[in-house]
Amino acid sequence: MIIVFKQKTSEADVNKVAKNVEDLGLSTHIVVGEEQTICGIIGDTTKVDPKSLEVSPVVEKVMKVSEPYKLANRAFHPEDSIIDVAGVKVGGNHMALIAGPCSVESVEQVTEIAKAVKESGANMLRGGAFKPRTSPYSFQGMGTAGLDILVEAKKATGLPIVSESMDAKYIDEFNEKVDLVQIGARNMQNFDLLKEVGKRCTKPILLKRGLCATYEEWIMSAEYIMASGNPNVILCERGIRTFETYTRNTLDLQSIPVLKKMTHLPIVIDPSHAGGKWWLVEPMAKAAVAAGCDGLMIEVHNNPEKALCDGPQSLKPEKYDELLKQLSGIAKVVGKEL
Ligand code: PEP
Ligand code: MN
């Protein structure tokens, strides 16, 4: 349920109405917008009589929210959320340009790639230290040593770090070393992990879409993180499983306009894991920017032929550079800053 206040309602009057709701044992979430202030009500709203709230002279209207997600709901926060990742803004007209290797392999590899992508215009560095691999016999990532290499690369370039955490036991380490904590597709519905990063993670979260998750399931996972105390969530579409086998996954670009309707959270597109082929990255990245995404996460490797993970879908630094040049014109058309 949402209480919409009349324009120019004072903070004291808003708080008074919110207090009445809280006295019924519900929680409230006040959003002060440029035009209007709204108060979202979270909990068992059957206890609330909308008519009695509308009696107040400062209340414009009371609306029921039928969706099961509240904090992530666009109705609760009509303006786009802008998430700050170590000084880099994501959302609104600000684009996240995340680039880097699938996995951290060595200091030389990461620093060389980090310097190159920064030069091209990337504003965040990605690199997996803890890798969720389908096979237990595949390279599992360098772990803590990998995170330390990313920290070194950040020192050299200033680029904030994006890396995946698969287990709540590493949260303190990620709080110290990583700027944007990725929850991978396979963990999108690991509810205990979502609750822990909501409670204890001091950094924003990049929540990837599960391999076969619906929009609502994905947003509900964001809601878990937000309801546990971390409001800073960025969504990432990385392709879903379909009957098609030619591509690794199928990139769902409809998710951009649909999610923008459903939620105020930014949405980043990962064309690398979607197509699984390096030559699909450029056309899909262009289409994603044209469709209004809030950022791109792209795998870049200085030697894709020898990459320990996901070489076939990785761009060489020169290709990434060309791509960003081409994207700037498209971004301008849709009112985004690259
Ligand atoms: C990744 O980005 O490194 C990754 C493993 O992606 P996903 O969880 O989308 O498969
Ligand atoms: Mn990868």
XYZ file of C-alpha atoms in Angstrom, residues 33-212:
180
model
C 10.506 13.113 -4.619
C 10.914 16.380 -6.467
C 7.164 16.808 -6.857
C 5.612 14.568 -4.280
C 6.340 12.618 -1.133
C 5.111 9.063 -0.830
C 5.093 6.569 2.011
C 5.203 2.858 1.248
C 3.653 0.512 3.794
C 5.309 -2.875 4.217
C 3.823 -5.780 6.129
C 0.323 -7.162 6.627
C -1.653 -4.265 5.133
C -5.009 -5.909 5.875
C -4.707 -4.099 9.230
C -4.813 -0.724 7.445
C -8.046 0.936 6.380
C -7.201 3.139 3.367
C -10.318 5.251 3.925
C -9.270 6.247 7.432
C -5.868 7.317 6.099
C -7.520 9.406 3.374
C -9.334 11.374 6.081
C -6.076 13.195 6.823
C -5.979 16.613 5.073
C -2.385 16.033 3.919
C -3.114 12.707 2.153
C -3.872 12.916 -1.561
C -4.674 9.221 -2.061
C -3.923 5.715 -0.850
C -3.112 3.042 -3.428
C -2.972 -0.721 -3.073
C 0.143 -2.425 -4.476
C -0.731 -5.879 -5.673
C 2.816 -6.992 -6.542
C 4.605 -9.047 -3.882
C 7.701 -6.819 -4.129
C 7.498 -3.488 -2.355
C 10.900 -1.856 -1.806
C 11.963 -2.672 -5.369
C 8.620 -1.573 -6.805
C 8.604 1.445 -9.134
C 5.382 2.546 -7.400
C 7.298 2.865 -4.111
C 10.041 4.967 -5.733
C 8.819 6.602 -8.961
C 12.230 8.062 -9.855
C 15.113 5.904 -11.145
C 17.427 4.784 -8.364
C 20.973 5.965 -8.831
C 23.459 3.618 -7.174
C 26.884 4.896 -6.176
C 29.710 2.391 -6.721
C 32.821 3.922 -5.163
C 31.986 7.263 -6.770
C 30.729 5.862 -10.096
C 27.019 6.531 -10.527
C 24.783 3.892 -12.110
C 21.177 4.617 -13.140
C 19.305 7.647 -14.435
C 21.477 8.822 -17.301
C 24.671 7.310 -15.855
C 26.044 4.128 -17.439
C 28.115 1.426 -15.770
C 30.820 0.300 -18.168
C 32.159 -2.834 -16.511
C 34.918 -4.701 -18.336
C 37.566 -7.268 -17.561
C 38.378 -10.945 -17.717
C 36.036 -13.741 -16.734
C 38.621 -14.937 -14.194
C 41.604 -13.387 -12.514
C 44.624 -15.372 -13.735
C 47.697 -13.295 -12.808
C 48.746 -9.761 -11.805
C 50.138 -9.121 -15.285
C 46.953 -10.300 -17.019
C 44.598 -8.215 -14.863
C 46.694 -5.048 -14.830
C 47.255 -5.111 -18.572
C 43.523 -5.557 -19.244
C 42.544 -2.995 -16.575
C 44.801 -0.329 -18.082
C 43.521 -1.005 -21.584
C 39.810 -0.919 -20.724
C 40.259 2.197 -18.616
C 41.930 3.897 -21.570
C 38.888 2.944 -23.698
C 36.468 4.475 -21.192
C 35.418 1.627 -18.867
C 34.530 2.866 -15.380
C 34.688 -0.462 -13.471
C 36.908 -3.541 -13.601
C 35.428 -7.024 -13.402
C 37.256 -10.238 -12.590
C 36.164 -13.497 -11.016
C 38.203 -14.780 -8.083
C 35.616 -17.307 -6.909
C 34.188 -19.008 -9.994
C 30.915 -20.936 -10.180
C 31.878 -23.654 -12.706
C 29.614 -26.341 -14.077
C 32.394 -28.922 -13.728
C 34.304 -29.508 -10.480
C 37.353 -30.270 -12.664
C 37.406 -26.797 -14.285
C 39.498 -23.894 -12.956
C 37.717 -22.700 -9.795
C 39.334 -19.265 -9.547
C 42.256 -17.949 -7.481
C 40.124 -17.094 -4.428
C 41.576 -14.565 -1.970
C 44.782 -14.234 -4.023
C 42.597 -13.227 -6.983
C 40.871 -10.510 -4.972
C 44.293 -9.164 -3.940
C 45.297 -8.946 -7.607
C 42.136 -6.940 -8.328
C 43.044 -4.593 -5.467
C 46.480 -4.105 -7.076
C 44.833 -3.322 -10.424
C 42.565 -0.820 -8.697
C 45.632 0.887 -7.231
C 47.129 1.135 -10.710
C 44.009 2.376 -12.512
C 41.559 3.719 -9.924
C 38.822 1.504 -11.390
C 36.313 0.181 -8.825
C 36.213 -3.615 -8.632
C 33.332 -5.957 -9.433
C 33.684 -9.565 -8.316
C 31.420 -12.486 -7.467
C 30.860 -13.834 -3.992
C 29.424 -17.339 -3.771
C 29.436 -17.712 -0.006
C 28.429 -15.520 2.934
C 31.629 -16.500 4.764
C 33.575 -14.109 2.498
C 31.397 -11.036 3.106
C 33.915 -9.275 5.397
C 36.686 -9.814 2.853
C 34.501 -8.496 0.030
C 33.544 -5.450 2.136
C 37.228 -4.688 2.413
C 38.386 -5.378 -1.160
C 35.473 -5.215 -3.622
C 33.300 -2.225 -4.653
C 30.360 -4.009 -6.308
C 29.565 -7.515 -5.125
C 28.190 -9.816 -7.787
C 25.654 -12.503 -6.965
C 25.817 -14.864 -9.933
C 22.979 -16.366 -11.931
C 23.290 -19.710 -10.153
C 22.889 -18.063 -6.752
C 20.007 -15.736 -7.613
C 17.692 -17.794 -5.451
C 20.163 -18.695 -2.724
C 17.938 -16.939 -0.208
C 20.282 -17.366 2.772
C 23.082 -15.714 0.786
C 20.726 -12.917 -0.345
C 19.678 -12.256 3.259
C 23.286 -12.221 4.463
C 24.478 -9.767 1.766
C 21.428 -7.660 2.568
C 22.319 -7.619 6.250
C 26.106 -7.483 6.257
C 27.387 -6.320 2.912
C 28.320 -2.633 2.987
C 28.805 -2.487 -0.802
C 26.188 -2.383 -3.594
C 25.115 -5.696 -5.105
C 25.037 -6.699 -8.776
C 22.278 -9.312 -8.936
C 22.393 -11.460 -12.061
C 19.247 -13.021 -13.433
C 18.873 -16.748 -12.794
C 19.148 -19.054 -15.798
C 15.394 -19.548 -15.951
